[in-house]
Short mmCIF file of N, CA and C in Angstrom, two decimals:
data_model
loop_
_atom_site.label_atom_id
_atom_site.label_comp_id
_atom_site.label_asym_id
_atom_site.label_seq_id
_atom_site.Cartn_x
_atom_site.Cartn_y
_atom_site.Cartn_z
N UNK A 1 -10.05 14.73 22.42
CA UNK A 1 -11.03 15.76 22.19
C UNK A 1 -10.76 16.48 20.85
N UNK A 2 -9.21 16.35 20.63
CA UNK A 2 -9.28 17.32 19.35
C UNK A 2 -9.70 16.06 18.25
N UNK A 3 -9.44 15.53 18.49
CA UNK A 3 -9.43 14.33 16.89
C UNK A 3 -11.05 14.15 17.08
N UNK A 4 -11.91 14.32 18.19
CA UNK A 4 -13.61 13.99 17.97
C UNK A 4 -13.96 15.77 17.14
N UNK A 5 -13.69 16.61 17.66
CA UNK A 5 -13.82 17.62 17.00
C UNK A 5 -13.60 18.01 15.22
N UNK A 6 -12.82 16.86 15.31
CA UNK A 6 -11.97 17.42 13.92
C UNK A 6 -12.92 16.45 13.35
N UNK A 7 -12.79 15.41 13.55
CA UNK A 7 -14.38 14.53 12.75
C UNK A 7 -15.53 14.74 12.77
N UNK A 8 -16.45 15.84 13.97
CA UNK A 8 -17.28 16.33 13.79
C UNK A 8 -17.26 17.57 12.98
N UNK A 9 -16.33 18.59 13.01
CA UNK A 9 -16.09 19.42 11.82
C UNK A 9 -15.93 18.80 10.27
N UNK A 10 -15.54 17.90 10.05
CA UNK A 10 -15.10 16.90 8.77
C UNK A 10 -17.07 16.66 8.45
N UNK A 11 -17.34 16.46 8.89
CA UNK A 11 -18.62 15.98 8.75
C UNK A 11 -19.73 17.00 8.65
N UNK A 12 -19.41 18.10 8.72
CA UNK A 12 -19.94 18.96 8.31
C UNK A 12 -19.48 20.15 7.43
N UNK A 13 -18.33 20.51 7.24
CA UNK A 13 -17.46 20.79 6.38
C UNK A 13 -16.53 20.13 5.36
N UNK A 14 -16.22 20.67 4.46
CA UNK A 14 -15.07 20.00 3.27
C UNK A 14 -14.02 20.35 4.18
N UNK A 15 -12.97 19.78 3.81
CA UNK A 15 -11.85 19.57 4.63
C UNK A 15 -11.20 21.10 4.66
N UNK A 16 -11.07 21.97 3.64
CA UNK A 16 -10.54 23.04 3.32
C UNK A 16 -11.21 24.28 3.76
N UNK A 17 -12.31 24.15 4.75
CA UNK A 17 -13.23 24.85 5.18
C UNK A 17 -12.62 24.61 6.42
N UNK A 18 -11.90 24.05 6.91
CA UNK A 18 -11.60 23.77 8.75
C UNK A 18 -10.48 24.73 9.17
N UNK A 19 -10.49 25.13 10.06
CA UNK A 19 -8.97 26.05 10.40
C UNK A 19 -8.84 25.55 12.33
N UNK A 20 -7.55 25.29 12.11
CA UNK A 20 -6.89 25.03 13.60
C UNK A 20 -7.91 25.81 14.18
N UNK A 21 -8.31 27.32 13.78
CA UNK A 21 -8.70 28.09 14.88
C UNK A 21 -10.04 27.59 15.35
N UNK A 22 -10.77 27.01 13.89
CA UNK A 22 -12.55 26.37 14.82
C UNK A 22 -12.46 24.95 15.23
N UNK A 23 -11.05 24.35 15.34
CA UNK A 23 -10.57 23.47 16.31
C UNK A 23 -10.36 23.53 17.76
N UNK A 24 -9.86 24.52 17.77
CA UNK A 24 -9.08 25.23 19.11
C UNK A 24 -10.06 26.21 20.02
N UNK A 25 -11.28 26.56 19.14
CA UNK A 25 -12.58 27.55 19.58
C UNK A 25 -13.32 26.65 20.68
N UNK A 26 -13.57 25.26 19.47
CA UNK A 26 -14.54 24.45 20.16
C UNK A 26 -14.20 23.59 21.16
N UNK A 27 -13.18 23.26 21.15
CA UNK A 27 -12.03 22.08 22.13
C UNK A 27 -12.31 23.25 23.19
N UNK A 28 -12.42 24.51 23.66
CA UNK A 28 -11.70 25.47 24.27
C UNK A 28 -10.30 25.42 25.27
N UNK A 29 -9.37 25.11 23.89
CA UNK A 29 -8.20 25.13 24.09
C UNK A 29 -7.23 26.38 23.24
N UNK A 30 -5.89 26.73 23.46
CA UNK A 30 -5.36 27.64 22.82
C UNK A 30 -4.50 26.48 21.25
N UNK A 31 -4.51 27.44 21.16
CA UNK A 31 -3.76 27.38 19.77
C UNK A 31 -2.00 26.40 19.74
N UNK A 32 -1.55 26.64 21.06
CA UNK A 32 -0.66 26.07 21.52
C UNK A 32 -0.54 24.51 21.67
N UNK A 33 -1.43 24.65 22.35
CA UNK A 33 -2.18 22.80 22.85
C UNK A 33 -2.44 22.22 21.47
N UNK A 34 -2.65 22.82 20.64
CA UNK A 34 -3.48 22.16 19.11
C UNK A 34 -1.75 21.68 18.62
N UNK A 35 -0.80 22.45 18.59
CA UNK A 35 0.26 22.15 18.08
C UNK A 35 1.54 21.19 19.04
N UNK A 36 0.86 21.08 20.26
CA UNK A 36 1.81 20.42 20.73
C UNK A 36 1.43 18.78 20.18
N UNK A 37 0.40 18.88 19.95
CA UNK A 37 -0.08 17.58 19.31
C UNK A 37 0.48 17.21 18.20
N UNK A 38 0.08 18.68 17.22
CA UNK A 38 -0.14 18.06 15.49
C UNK A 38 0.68 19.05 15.20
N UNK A 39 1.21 19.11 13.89
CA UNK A 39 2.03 19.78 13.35
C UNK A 39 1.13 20.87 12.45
N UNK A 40 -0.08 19.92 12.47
CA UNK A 40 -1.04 20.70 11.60
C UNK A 40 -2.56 19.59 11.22
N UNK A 41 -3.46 20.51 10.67
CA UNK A 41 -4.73 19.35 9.97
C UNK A 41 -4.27 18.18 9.56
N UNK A 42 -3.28 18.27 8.61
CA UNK A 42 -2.96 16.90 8.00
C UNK A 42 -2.21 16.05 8.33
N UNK A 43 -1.24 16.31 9.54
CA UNK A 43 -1.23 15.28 10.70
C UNK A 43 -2.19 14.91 11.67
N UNK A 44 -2.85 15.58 11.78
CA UNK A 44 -4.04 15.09 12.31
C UNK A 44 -5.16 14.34 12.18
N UNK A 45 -5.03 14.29 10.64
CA UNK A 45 -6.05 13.63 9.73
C UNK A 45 -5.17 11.74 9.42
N UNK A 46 -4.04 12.33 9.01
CA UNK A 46 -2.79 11.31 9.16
C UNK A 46 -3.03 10.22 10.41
N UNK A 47 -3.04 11.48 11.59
CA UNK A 47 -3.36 10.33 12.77
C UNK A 47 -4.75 9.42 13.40
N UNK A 48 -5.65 10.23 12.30
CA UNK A 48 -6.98 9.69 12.77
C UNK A 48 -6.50 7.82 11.87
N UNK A 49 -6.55 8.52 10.54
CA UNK A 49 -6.31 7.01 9.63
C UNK A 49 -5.24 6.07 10.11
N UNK A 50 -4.43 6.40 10.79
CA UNK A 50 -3.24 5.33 11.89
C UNK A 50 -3.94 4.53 12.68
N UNK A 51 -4.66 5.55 13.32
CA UNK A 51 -5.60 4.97 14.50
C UNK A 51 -6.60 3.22 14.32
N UNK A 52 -7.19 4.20 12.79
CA UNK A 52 -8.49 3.46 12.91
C UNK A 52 -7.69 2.00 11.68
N UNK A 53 -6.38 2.21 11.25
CA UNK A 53 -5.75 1.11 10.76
C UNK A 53 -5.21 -0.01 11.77
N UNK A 54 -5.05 0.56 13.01
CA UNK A 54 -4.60 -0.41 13.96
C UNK A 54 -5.58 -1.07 14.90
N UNK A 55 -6.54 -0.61 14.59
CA UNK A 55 -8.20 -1.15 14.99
C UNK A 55 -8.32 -2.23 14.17
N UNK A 56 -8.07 -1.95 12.67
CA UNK A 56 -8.51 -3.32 12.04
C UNK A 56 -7.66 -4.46 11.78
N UNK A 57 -5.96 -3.71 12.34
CA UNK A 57 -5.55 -5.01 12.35
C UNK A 57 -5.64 -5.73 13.86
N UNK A 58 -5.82 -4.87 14.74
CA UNK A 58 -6.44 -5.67 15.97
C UNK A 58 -7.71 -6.81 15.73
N UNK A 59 -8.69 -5.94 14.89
CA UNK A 59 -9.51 -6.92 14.93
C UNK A 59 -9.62 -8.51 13.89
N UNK A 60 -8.87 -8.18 13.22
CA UNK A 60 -8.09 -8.96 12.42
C UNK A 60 -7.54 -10.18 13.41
N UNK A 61 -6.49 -9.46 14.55
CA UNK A 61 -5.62 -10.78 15.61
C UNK A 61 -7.19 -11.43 16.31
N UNK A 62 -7.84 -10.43 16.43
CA UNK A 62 -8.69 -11.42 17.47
C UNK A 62 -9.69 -12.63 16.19
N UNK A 63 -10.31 -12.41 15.13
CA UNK A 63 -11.33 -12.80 14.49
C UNK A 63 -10.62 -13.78 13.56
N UNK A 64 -9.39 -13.20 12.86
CA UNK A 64 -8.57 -14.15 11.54
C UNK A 64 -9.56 -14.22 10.29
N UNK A 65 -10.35 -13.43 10.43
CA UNK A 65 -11.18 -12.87 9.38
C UNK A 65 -11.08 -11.59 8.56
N UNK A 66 -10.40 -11.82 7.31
CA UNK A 66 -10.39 -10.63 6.16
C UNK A 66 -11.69 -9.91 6.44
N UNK A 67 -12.72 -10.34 6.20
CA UNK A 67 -13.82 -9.68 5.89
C UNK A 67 -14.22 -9.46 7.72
N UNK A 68 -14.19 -9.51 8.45
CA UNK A 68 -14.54 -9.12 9.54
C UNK A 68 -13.87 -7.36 9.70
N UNK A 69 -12.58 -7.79 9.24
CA UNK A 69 -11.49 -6.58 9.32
C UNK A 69 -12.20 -5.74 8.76
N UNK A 70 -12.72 -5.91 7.53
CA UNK A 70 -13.16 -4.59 6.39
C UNK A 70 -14.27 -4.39 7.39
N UNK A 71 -15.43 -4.89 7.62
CA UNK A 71 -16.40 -4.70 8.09
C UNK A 71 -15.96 -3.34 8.93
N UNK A 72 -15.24 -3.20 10.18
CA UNK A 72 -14.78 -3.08 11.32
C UNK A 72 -14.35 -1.23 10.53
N UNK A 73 -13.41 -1.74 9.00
CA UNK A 73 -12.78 -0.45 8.37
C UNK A 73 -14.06 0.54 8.13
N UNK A 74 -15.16 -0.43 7.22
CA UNK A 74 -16.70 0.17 6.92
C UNK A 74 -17.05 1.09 7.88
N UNK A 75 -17.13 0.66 9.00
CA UNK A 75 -17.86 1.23 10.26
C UNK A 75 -17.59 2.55 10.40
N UNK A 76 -16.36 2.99 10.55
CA UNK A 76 -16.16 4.38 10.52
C UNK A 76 -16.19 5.05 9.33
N UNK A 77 -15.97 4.27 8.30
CA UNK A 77 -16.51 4.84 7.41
C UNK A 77 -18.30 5.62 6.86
N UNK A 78 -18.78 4.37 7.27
CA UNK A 78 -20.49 4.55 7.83
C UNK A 78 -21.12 5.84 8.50
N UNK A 79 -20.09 5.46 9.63
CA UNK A 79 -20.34 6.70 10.64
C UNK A 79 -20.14 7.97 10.66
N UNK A 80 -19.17 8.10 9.76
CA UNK A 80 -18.44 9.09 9.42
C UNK A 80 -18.63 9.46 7.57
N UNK A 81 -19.77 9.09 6.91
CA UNK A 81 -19.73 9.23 5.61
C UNK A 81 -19.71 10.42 5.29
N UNK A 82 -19.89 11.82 5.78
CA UNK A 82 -19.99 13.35 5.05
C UNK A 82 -18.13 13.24 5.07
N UNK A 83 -17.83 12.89 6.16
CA UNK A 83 -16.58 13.23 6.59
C UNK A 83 -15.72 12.51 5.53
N UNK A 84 -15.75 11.10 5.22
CA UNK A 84 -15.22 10.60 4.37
C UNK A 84 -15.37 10.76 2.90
N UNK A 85 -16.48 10.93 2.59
CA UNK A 85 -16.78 12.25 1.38
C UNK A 85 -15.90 13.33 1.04
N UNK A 86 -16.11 14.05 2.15
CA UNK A 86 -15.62 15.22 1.75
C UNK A 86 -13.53 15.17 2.08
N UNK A 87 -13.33 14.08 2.40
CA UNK A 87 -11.73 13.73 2.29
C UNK A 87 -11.59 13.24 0.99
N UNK A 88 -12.56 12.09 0.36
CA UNK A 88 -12.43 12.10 -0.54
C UNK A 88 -12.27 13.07 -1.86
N UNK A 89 -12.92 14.00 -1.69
CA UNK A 89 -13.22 14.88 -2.28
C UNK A 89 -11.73 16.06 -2.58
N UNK A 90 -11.16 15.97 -1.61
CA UNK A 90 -9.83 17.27 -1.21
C UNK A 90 -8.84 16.61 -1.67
N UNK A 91 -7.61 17.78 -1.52
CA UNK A 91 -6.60 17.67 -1.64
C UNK A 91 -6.02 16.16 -1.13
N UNK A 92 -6.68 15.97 0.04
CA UNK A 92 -5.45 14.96 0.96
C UNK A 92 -6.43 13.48 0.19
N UNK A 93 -6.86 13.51 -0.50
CA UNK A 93 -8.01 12.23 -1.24
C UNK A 93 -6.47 10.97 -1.07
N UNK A 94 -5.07 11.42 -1.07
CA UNK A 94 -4.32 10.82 -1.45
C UNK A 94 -4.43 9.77 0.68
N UNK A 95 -4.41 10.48 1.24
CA UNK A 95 -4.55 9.74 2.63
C UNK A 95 -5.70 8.91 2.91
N UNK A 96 -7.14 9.23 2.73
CA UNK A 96 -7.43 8.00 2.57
C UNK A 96 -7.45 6.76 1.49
N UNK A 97 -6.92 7.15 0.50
CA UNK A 97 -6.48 6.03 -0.50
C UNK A 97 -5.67 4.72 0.24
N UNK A 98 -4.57 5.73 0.40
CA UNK A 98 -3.54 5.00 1.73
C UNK A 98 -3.68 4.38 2.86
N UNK A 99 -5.01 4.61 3.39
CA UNK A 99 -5.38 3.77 4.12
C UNK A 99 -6.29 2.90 3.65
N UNK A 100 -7.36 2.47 2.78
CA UNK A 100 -7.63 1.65 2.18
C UNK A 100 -6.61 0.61 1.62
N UNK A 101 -5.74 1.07 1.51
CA UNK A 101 -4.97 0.29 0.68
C UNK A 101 -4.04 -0.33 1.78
N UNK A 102 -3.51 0.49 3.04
CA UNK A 102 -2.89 -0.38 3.85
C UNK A 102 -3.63 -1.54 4.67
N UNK A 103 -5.13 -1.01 4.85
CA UNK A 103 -5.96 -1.69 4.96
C UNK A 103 -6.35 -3.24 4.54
N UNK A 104 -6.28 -2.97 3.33
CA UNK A 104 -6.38 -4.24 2.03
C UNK A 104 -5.00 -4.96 2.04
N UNK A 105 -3.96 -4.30 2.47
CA UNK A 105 -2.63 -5.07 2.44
C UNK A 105 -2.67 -5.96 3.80
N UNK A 106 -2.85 -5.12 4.84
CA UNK A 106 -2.83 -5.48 5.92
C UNK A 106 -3.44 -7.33 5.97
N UNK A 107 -4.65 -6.59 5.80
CA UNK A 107 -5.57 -7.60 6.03
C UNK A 107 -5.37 -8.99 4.45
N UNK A 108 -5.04 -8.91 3.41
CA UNK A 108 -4.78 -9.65 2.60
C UNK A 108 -3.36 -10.67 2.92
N UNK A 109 -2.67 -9.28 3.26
CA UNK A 109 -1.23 -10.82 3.42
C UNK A 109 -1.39 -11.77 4.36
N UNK A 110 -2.03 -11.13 5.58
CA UNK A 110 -1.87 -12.26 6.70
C UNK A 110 -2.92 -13.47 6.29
N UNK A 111 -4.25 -12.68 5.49
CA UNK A 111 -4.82 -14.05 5.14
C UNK A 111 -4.96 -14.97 4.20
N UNK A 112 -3.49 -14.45 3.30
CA UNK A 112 -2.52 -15.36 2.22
C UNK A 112 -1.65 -16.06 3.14
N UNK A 113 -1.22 -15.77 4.57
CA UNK A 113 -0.19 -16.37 5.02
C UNK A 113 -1.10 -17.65 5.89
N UNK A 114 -2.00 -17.59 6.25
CA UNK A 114 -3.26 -18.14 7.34
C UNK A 114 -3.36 -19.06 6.00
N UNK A 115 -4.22 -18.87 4.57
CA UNK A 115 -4.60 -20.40 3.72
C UNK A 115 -3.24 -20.85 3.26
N UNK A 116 -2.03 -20.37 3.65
CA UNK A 116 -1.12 -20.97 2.85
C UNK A 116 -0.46 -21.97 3.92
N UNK A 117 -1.16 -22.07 4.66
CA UNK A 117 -0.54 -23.36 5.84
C UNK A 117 -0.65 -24.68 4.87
N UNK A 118 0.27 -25.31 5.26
CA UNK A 118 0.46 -26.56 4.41
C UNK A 118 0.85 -26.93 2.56
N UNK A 119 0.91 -25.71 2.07
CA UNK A 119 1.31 -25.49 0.70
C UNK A 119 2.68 -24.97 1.02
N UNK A 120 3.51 -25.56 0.06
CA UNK A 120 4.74 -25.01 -0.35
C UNK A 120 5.08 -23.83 -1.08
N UNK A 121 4.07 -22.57 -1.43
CA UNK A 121 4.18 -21.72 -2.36
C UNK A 121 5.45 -20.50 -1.79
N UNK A 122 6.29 -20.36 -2.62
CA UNK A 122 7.08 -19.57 -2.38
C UNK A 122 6.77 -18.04 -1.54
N UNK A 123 7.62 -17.10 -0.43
CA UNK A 123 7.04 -16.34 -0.02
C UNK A 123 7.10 -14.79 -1.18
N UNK A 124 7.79 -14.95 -2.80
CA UNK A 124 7.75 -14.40 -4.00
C UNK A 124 6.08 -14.31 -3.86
N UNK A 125 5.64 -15.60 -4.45
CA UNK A 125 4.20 -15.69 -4.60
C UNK A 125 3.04 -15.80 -3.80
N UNK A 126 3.32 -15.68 -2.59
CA UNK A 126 2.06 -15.35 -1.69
C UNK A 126 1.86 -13.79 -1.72
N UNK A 127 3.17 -13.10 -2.12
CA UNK A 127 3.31 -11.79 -1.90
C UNK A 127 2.25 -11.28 -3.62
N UNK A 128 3.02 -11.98 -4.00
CA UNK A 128 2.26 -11.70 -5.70
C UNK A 128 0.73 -11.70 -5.74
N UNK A 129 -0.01 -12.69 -4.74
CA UNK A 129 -1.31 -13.03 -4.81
C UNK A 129 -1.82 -12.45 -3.55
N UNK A 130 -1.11 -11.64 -2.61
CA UNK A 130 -2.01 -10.98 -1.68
C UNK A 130 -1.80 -9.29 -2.50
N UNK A 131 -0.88 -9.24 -3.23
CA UNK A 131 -0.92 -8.16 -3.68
C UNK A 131 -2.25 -7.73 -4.74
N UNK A 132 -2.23 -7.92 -5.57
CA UNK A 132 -3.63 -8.70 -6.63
C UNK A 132 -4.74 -8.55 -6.05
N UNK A 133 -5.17 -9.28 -4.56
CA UNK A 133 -6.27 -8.79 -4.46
C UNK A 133 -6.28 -7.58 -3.24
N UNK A 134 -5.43 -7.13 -2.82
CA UNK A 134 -4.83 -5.99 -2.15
C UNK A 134 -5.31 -4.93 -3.11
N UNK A 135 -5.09 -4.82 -4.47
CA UNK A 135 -5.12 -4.01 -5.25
C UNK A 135 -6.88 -4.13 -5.63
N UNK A 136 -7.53 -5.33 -5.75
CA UNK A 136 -8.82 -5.35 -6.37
C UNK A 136 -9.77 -4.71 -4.99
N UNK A 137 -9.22 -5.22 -3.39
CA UNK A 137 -10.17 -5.14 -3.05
C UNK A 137 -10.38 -3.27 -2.87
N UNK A 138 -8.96 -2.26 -2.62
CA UNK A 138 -8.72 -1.20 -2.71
C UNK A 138 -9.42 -0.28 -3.45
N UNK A 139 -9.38 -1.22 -5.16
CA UNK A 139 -10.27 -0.29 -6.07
C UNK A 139 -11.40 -0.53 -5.69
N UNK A 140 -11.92 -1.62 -4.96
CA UNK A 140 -13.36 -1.95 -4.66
C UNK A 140 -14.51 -0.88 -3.75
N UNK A 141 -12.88 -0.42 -2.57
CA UNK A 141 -13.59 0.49 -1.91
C UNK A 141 -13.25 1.49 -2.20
N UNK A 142 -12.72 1.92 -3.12
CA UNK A 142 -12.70 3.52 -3.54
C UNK A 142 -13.88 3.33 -4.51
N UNK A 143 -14.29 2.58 -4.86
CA UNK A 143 -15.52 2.95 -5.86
C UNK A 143 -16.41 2.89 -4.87
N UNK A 144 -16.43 1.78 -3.39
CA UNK A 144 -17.83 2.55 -3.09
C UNK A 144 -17.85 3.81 -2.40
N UNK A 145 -17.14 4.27 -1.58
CA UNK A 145 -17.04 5.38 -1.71
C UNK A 145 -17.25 6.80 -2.55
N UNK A 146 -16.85 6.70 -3.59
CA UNK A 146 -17.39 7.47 -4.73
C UNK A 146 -18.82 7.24 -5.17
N UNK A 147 -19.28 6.10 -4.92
CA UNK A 147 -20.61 6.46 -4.94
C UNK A 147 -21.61 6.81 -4.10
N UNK A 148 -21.02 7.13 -2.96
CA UNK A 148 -21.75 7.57 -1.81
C UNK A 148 -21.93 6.51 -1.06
N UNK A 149 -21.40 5.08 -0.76
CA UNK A 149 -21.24 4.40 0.60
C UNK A 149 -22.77 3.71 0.19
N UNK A 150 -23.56 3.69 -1.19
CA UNK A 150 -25.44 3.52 -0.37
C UNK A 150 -24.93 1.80 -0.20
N UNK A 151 -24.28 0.99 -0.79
CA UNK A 151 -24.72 -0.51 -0.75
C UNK A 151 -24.23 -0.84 0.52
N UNK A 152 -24.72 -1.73 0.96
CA UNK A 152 -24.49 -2.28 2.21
C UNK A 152 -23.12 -2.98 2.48
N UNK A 153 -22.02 -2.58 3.42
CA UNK A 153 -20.65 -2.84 3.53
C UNK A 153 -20.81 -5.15 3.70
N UNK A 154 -22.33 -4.91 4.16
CA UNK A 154 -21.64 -6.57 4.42
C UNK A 154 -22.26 -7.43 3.45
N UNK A 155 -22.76 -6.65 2.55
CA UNK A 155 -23.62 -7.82 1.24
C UNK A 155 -22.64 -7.55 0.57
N UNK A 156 -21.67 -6.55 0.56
CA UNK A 156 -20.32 -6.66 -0.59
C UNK A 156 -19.14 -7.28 -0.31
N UNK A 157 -18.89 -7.32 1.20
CA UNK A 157 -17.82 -7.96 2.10
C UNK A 157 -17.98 -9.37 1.69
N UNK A 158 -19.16 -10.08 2.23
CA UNK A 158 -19.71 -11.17 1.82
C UNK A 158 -19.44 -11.87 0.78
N UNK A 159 -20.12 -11.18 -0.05
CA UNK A 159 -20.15 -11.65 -1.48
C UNK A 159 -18.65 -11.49 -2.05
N UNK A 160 -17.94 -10.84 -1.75
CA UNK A 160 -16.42 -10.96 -2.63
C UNK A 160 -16.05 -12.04 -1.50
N UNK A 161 -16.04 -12.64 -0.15
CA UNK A 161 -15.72 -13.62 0.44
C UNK A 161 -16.15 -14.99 -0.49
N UNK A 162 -17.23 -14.79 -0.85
CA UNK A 162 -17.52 -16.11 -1.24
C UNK A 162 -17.23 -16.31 -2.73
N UNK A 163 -16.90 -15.20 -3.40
CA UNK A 163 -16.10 -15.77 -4.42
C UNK A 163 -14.85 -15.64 -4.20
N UNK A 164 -13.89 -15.47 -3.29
CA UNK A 164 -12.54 -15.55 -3.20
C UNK A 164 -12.28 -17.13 -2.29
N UNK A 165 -13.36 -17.63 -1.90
CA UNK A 165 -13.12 -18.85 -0.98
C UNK A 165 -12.72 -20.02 -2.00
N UNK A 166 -11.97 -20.26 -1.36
CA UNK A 166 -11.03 -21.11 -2.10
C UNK A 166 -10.11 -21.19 -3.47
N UNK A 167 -9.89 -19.53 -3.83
CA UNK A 167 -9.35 -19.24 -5.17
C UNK A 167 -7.92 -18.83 -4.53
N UNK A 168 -7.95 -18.53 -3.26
CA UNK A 168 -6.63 -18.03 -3.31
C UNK A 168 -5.67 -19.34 -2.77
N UNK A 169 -6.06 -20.13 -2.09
CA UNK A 169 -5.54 -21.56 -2.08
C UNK A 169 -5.47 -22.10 -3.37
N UNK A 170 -6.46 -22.16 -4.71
CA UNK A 170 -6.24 -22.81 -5.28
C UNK A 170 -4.82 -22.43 -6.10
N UNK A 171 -4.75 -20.99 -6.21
CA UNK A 171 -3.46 -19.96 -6.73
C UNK A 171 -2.43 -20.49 -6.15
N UNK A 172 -2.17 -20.57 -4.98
CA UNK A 172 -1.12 -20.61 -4.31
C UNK A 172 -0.53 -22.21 -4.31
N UNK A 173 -1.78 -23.51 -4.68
CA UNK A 173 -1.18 -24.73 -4.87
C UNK A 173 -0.71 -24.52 -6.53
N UNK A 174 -1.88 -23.54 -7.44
CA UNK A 174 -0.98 -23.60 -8.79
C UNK A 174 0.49 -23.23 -8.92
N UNK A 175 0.99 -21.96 -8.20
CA UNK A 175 2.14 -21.74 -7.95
C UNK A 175 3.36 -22.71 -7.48
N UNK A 176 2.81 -23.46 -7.06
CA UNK A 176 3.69 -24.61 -6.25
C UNK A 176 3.84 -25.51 -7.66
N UNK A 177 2.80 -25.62 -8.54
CA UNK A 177 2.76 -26.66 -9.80
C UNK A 177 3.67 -26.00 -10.83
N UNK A 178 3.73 -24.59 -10.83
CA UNK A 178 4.49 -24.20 -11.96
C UNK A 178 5.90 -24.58 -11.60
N UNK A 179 6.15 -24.79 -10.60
CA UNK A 179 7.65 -24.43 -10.30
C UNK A 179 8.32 -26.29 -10.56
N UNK A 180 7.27 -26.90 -10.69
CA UNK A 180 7.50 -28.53 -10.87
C UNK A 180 7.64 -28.25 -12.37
#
């Protein structure tokens, strides 16, 4: 109840506009209960982005799809766009970075480790090439974000799928060639 509250406040307020107390008003809980939880907003905010990171690597085990994962990350993002705005926007801009980015790690290594079945590429260089696009796809979604979320999460998901299909195999057999 407190973490739906705190995203419905997020979504209508900038983050710096929220106080434990119109947490604790609307939950109608004391002030006590708010802290046996959280230490404060920004563990709380901390724990929403934990949450919804272990969602996508769940959905990740079930699908084995990068781009399914992001999709899945989109969604709350979607749903939640004032809210993610206006995080973007604050002080803590540095937490959801961090989750984008664990996001993009998450979901990149395992599916450097998934095309690298049957190649010999060192585990140096799978790390090198999930990092790379760990990093591209990261800046990818902090820019859409900054522009307000309008393009559609799966004509961009998509489309960077289909130009990454088969580039990161082909990387990972070049890697194997340099070392000959």
């Amino acid at each position: 109840m407190i973490r739906e509250v705190f995203i419905k406040k997020l979504n209508e307020h900038p983050l710096n506009k929220i106080t434990v107390k119109d947490i604790v008003r609307e939950c109608g809980i004391n002030r006590n209960t708010f802290y046996y939880y959280y230490t404060d907003i920004y563990a709380l905010l901390s724990e929403i982005f934990q949450t919804e990171l272990q969602t996508v690597i769940d959905e990740y085990n079930d699908t084995l799809s990068w781009e399914e994962s992001f999709l899945v990350a989109t969604k709350f993002a979607l749903e939640n766009r004032t809210a993610i705005y206006h995080i973007y926007n604050s002080m803590q801009r540095e937490e959801l970075e961090n989750y984008i980015y664990n996001v993009s790690g998450t979901v990149m290594i395992r599916y450097v480790e998934k095309v690298s079945k049957g190649i010999s590429a060192t585990q140096e260089d799978k790390k090198l090439i999930a990092s790379f696009y760990q990093g591209a796809l990261t800046e990818m979604l902090l820019r859409w974000v900054a522009s307000g979320m309008k393009e559609d999460p799966n004509i961009v998901i998509r489309r960077i799928g289909q130009l990454f299909d088969g580039n990161i195999a082909l990387s990972l057999e070049r890697s194997v060639n340099l070392k000959d």
